[in-house]
Short mmCIF file of C-alpha atoms in Angstrom, two decimals:
data_model
loop_
_atom_site.label_atom_id
_atom_site.label_comp_id
_atom_site.label_asym_id
_atom_site.label_seq_id
_atom_site.Cartn_x
_atom_site.Cartn_y
_atom_site.Cartn_z
CA GLN A 241 118.56 149.08 226.19
CA VAL A 242 115.73 151.57 226.43
CA GLN A 243 112.56 150.16 227.95
CA LEU A 244 109.24 151.84 228.69
CA VAL A 245 106.57 149.92 230.60
CA GLU A 246 103.07 151.34 231.07
CA SER A 247 100.64 150.32 233.79
CA GLY A 248 97.37 151.47 235.30
CA GLY A 249 94.95 150.91 232.46
CA GLY A 250 91.49 149.46 232.95
CA LEU A 251 87.74 149.96 232.77
CA VAL A 252 86.26 153.16 234.15
CA LYS A 253 82.84 154.77 234.01
CA PRO A 254 82.23 158.05 232.19
CA GLY A 255 83.16 160.95 234.43
CA GLY A 256 85.63 158.80 236.34
CA SER A 257 89.39 159.04 236.76
CA LEU A 258 92.39 156.86 236.05
CA ARG A 259 96.12 157.30 236.49
CA LEU A 260 98.59 155.77 234.06
CA SER A 261 102.23 155.19 234.92
CA CYS A 262 105.23 154.59 232.71
CA GLU A 263 108.48 153.29 234.14
CA ALA A 264 111.58 153.97 232.08
CA SER A 265 114.99 152.32 232.05
CA GLY A 266 118.13 152.19 229.93
CA PHE A 267 118.73 155.94 229.58
CA THR A 268 119.29 159.08 231.66
CA PHE A 269 115.64 159.81 232.30
CA ASN A 270 115.80 163.45 233.35
CA GLU A 271 117.55 164.44 230.10
CA PHE A 272 114.57 163.62 227.92
CA PHE A 273 111.10 164.96 227.26
CA MET A 274 108.43 162.26 227.69
CA SER A 275 105.09 161.95 225.92
CA TRP A 276 101.76 160.19 225.96
CA ILE A 277 100.17 159.16 222.66
CA ARG A 278 96.92 157.26 222.21
CA GLN A 279 95.19 155.12 219.62
CA ALA A 280 91.42 154.82 219.74
CA PRO A 281 89.86 151.62 218.34
CA GLY A 282 90.16 151.56 214.57
CA GLN A 283 91.84 154.95 214.54
CA GLY A 284 95.33 156.32 214.04
CA LEU A 285 97.79 157.74 216.52
CA GLU A 286 97.13 160.95 218.44
CA TRP A 287 99.71 162.86 220.48
CA ILE A 288 98.06 164.05 223.67
CA SER A 289 100.75 165.41 225.99
CA HIS A 290 104.43 165.83 226.70
CA ILE A 291 106.59 167.13 229.52
CA THR A 292 110.10 168.57 229.62
CA GLY A 293 112.97 166.76 231.33
CA SER A 294 112.76 168.93 234.43
CA GLY A 295 109.00 168.64 234.58
CA LYS A 296 108.57 172.39 234.58
CA THR A 297 106.74 172.71 231.25
CA ARG A 298 103.85 170.61 230.00
CA TYR A 299 101.96 170.57 226.72
CA TYR A 300 98.53 169.16 225.92
CA ALA A 301 96.35 168.48 222.92
CA ASP A 302 93.11 170.46 222.88
CA SER A 303 91.15 167.20 223.18
CA VAL A 304 92.45 166.58 226.72
CA LYS A 305 93.41 170.05 227.98
CA GLY A 306 91.87 170.75 231.38
CA ARG A 307 91.05 167.07 231.99
CA PHE A 308 94.41 165.29 231.80
CA THR A 309 97.60 166.11 233.72
CA ILE A 310 101.07 164.85 232.88
CA SER A 311 103.76 164.68 235.55
CA ARG A 312 107.04 162.91 236.21
CA ASP A 313 109.18 161.62 239.06
CA ASN A 314 112.80 161.78 237.95
CA ALA A 315 114.02 160.05 241.10
CA ASN A 316 112.06 156.98 240.10
CA ASN A 317 112.34 157.27 236.31
CA SER A 318 108.58 157.48 235.87
CA VAL A 319 106.08 159.58 233.99
CA PHE A 320 102.37 159.69 234.78
CA LEU A 321 99.10 160.66 233.13
CA GLN A 322 96.25 161.60 235.46
CA MET A 323 93.01 161.36 233.51
CA ASP A 324 89.91 162.99 234.97
CA SER A 325 86.39 163.57 233.65
CA LEU A 326 86.84 160.64 231.31
CA ARG A 327 84.58 160.29 228.29
CA ALA A 328 83.70 157.39 226.02
CA GLU A 329 85.88 158.94 223.31
CA ASP A 330 88.92 158.61 225.59
CA THR A 331 88.75 154.84 225.11
CA ALA A 332 92.09 153.93 223.58
CA ILE A 333 95.45 152.29 224.02
CA TYR A 334 97.75 154.81 225.68
CA TYR A 335 101.43 154.71 224.81
CA CYS A 336 104.29 156.27 226.69
CA ALA A 337 107.08 157.45 224.40
CA ARG A 338 110.43 159.17 224.67
CA LEU A 339 110.51 162.41 222.76
CA TYR A 340 113.76 163.28 221.00
CA GLY A 341 112.67 165.11 217.88
CA PRO A 342 110.50 162.19 216.81
CA PHE A 343 109.15 159.70 219.33
CA ASP A 344 112.16 157.41 219.31
CA TYR A 345 111.12 154.73 221.82
CA TRP A 346 107.64 153.55 222.78
CA GLY A 347 106.10 151.31 225.39
CA GLN A 348 103.70 148.46 224.66
CA GLY A 349 100.70 150.51 225.74
CA ALA A 350 97.99 150.47 228.41
CA ARG A 351 94.38 149.89 227.45
CA VAL A 352 91.79 152.30 228.82
CA THR A 353 88.08 151.64 228.36
CA VAL A 354 85.52 154.25 229.35
CA SER A 355 82.09 152.67 229.51
CA SER A 356 79.10 152.45 231.81
CA ILE B 288 99.57 170.40 210.01
CA VAL B 289 97.35 167.70 208.49
CA LEU B 290 99.14 164.71 207.02
CA ALA B 291 97.39 162.65 204.34
CA GLN B 292 98.77 159.19 203.63
CA SER B 293 98.12 157.12 200.54
CA PRO B 294 97.18 154.53 199.70
CA GLY B 295 95.07 153.44 202.63
CA THR B 296 95.94 149.80 202.00
CA LEU B 297 98.72 148.31 199.90
CA SER B 298 98.82 144.62 198.98
CA LEU B 299 102.07 143.34 197.46
CA SER B 300 104.03 140.11 197.10
CA PRO B 301 107.28 139.21 198.86
CA GLY B 302 110.26 140.65 197.05
CA GLU B 303 108.33 143.58 195.59
CA ARG B 304 108.84 147.25 196.39
CA ALA B 305 106.34 149.27 198.42
CA THR B 306 105.95 153.00 197.93
CA LEU B 307 104.02 154.89 200.61
CA SER B 308 103.13 158.56 200.32
CA CYS B 309 102.64 161.27 202.94
CA ARG B 310 101.43 164.72 201.93
CA ALA B 311 101.37 167.64 204.36
CA SER B 312 98.86 170.49 204.34
CA GLN B 313 101.77 172.94 204.71
CA SER B 314 105.52 172.75 204.50
CA VAL B 315 107.15 170.65 207.24
CA ASP B 316 109.90 172.61 209.01
CA GLY B 317 113.44 171.37 208.47
CA ASN B 318 112.19 168.10 207.09
CA SER B 319 110.96 167.21 210.57
CA LEU B 320 109.16 164.19 209.24
CA ALA B 321 109.30 160.70 210.70
CA TRP B 322 107.97 157.29 209.71
CA TYR B 323 106.85 154.56 212.13
CA GLN B 324 106.02 150.88 211.77
CA HIS B 325 103.20 149.56 213.96
CA LYS B 326 102.49 145.85 214.18
CA PRO B 327 99.37 144.60 216.01
CA GLY B 328 99.93 144.19 219.73
CA GLN B 329 103.37 145.75 219.60
CA ALA B 330 104.87 149.12 220.37
CA PRO B 331 105.21 151.40 217.37
CA ARG B 332 108.80 151.54 216.09
CA LEU B 333 110.60 154.56 214.70
CA LEU B 334 111.91 153.78 211.20
CA LEU B 335 113.08 157.10 209.75
CA TYR B 336 113.42 160.69 210.88
CA GLY B 337 114.50 163.92 209.23
CA ALA B 338 112.70 162.47 206.18
CA SER B 339 115.54 160.10 205.26
CA SER B 340 117.72 159.13 208.23
CA ARG B 341 117.24 155.56 209.45
CA ALA B 342 116.78 154.95 213.17
CA THR B 343 119.02 152.54 215.05
CA GLY B 344 118.81 148.98 213.78
CA ILE B 345 116.57 149.72 210.81
CA PRO B 346 117.64 147.74 207.72
CA ASP B 347 118.61 149.58 204.55
CA ARG B 348 115.54 148.16 202.80
CA PHE B 349 113.69 151.10 204.37
CA ASN B 350 114.34 154.45 202.72
CA GLY B 351 112.76 157.86 202.97
CA SER B 352 112.75 160.82 200.67
CA GLY B 353 110.97 164.10 200.07
CA SER B 354 110.84 167.64 201.34
CA GLY B 355 108.40 170.46 201.91
CA THR B 356 104.97 168.89 201.67
CA ASP B 357 105.61 165.59 199.88
CA PHE B 358 107.37 162.62 201.45
CA THR B 359 107.80 158.98 200.51
CA LEU B 360 108.68 155.80 202.38
CA THR B 361 110.05 153.06 200.13
CA ILE B 362 110.41 149.48 201.34
CA SER B 363 112.39 147.36 198.94
CA ARG B 364 112.47 143.54 198.77
CA LEU B 365 109.33 143.10 200.87
CA GLU B 366 109.39 140.38 203.51
CA PRO B 367 106.42 138.78 205.31
CA GLU B 368 107.56 140.45 208.56
CA ASP B 369 106.90 143.88 207.00
CA ILE B 370 103.15 143.41 207.52
CA ALA B 371 102.16 146.47 209.59
CA VAL B 372 100.54 149.86 209.53
CA TYR B 373 102.96 152.64 208.61
CA TYR B 374 102.48 156.17 209.90
CA CYS B 375 104.15 159.43 208.99
CA GLN B 376 104.43 162.14 211.63
CA GLN B 377 105.63 165.73 211.64
CA PHE B 378 107.53 167.14 214.60
CA GLY B 379 108.39 170.58 213.27
CA SER B 380 105.22 172.33 214.41
CA SER B 381 102.90 172.09 217.38
CA PRO B 382 100.86 170.06 217.82
CA ARG B 383 102.79 167.09 216.55
CA THR B 384 100.50 165.23 214.16
CA PHE B 385 100.32 161.81 212.54
CA GLY B 386 98.94 160.67 209.23
CA GLN B 387 96.06 158.20 209.29
CA GLY B 388 98.32 155.31 208.30
CA THR B 389 98.89 152.95 205.38
CA LYS B 390 98.21 149.27 205.99
CA LEU B 391 100.70 147.03 204.22
CA GLU B 392 99.54 143.53 203.36
CA ILE B 393 101.73 140.80 201.94
CA LYS B 394 100.06 138.50 199.43
#
């Protein structure tokens, strides 16, 4: 069965960096786009980035463009989110999701807190 | 595309029918509209896509309808396990956007 497991969350100071990882299993990884979606405390869901199966093309929400970088390692069935210049408003649970039209499978999420 | 969900909170009894609305600020391409169920502490789960097609393993109590700018999720014969926040999402235009969610409470 499809499984997505995020890791790398934690507490970071404003202006700092963090790298999230998502390990996938149960499907042919390089055939699917992969996404990151976040949920800030008390808020709804926000798509922030996705990457094509080959890794050649990446898309970002305006709220993170220039600060976050999505990448993938198809040999190890993993997708990453490098988050730089973090702000308090980036505090959220970050979900990895497989993109196949809708987001058809999701991980349990990684909590990121940006605070001094 | 901005998606507006109503009501914000819905409180119903077991066995009743829930009707959740999602209205788009412009027409959603090809009925590229999905519904998700999100329980606290769990991964969101895809319920419906293409406005009315159920995802794998989703019981037939969950039904979707609508087109253009108006979509509806209907949950019949409510069960206590249906407690969750339900989100609509459009994937026909970039950026992909979500509604703000409807919280379903069971009395």
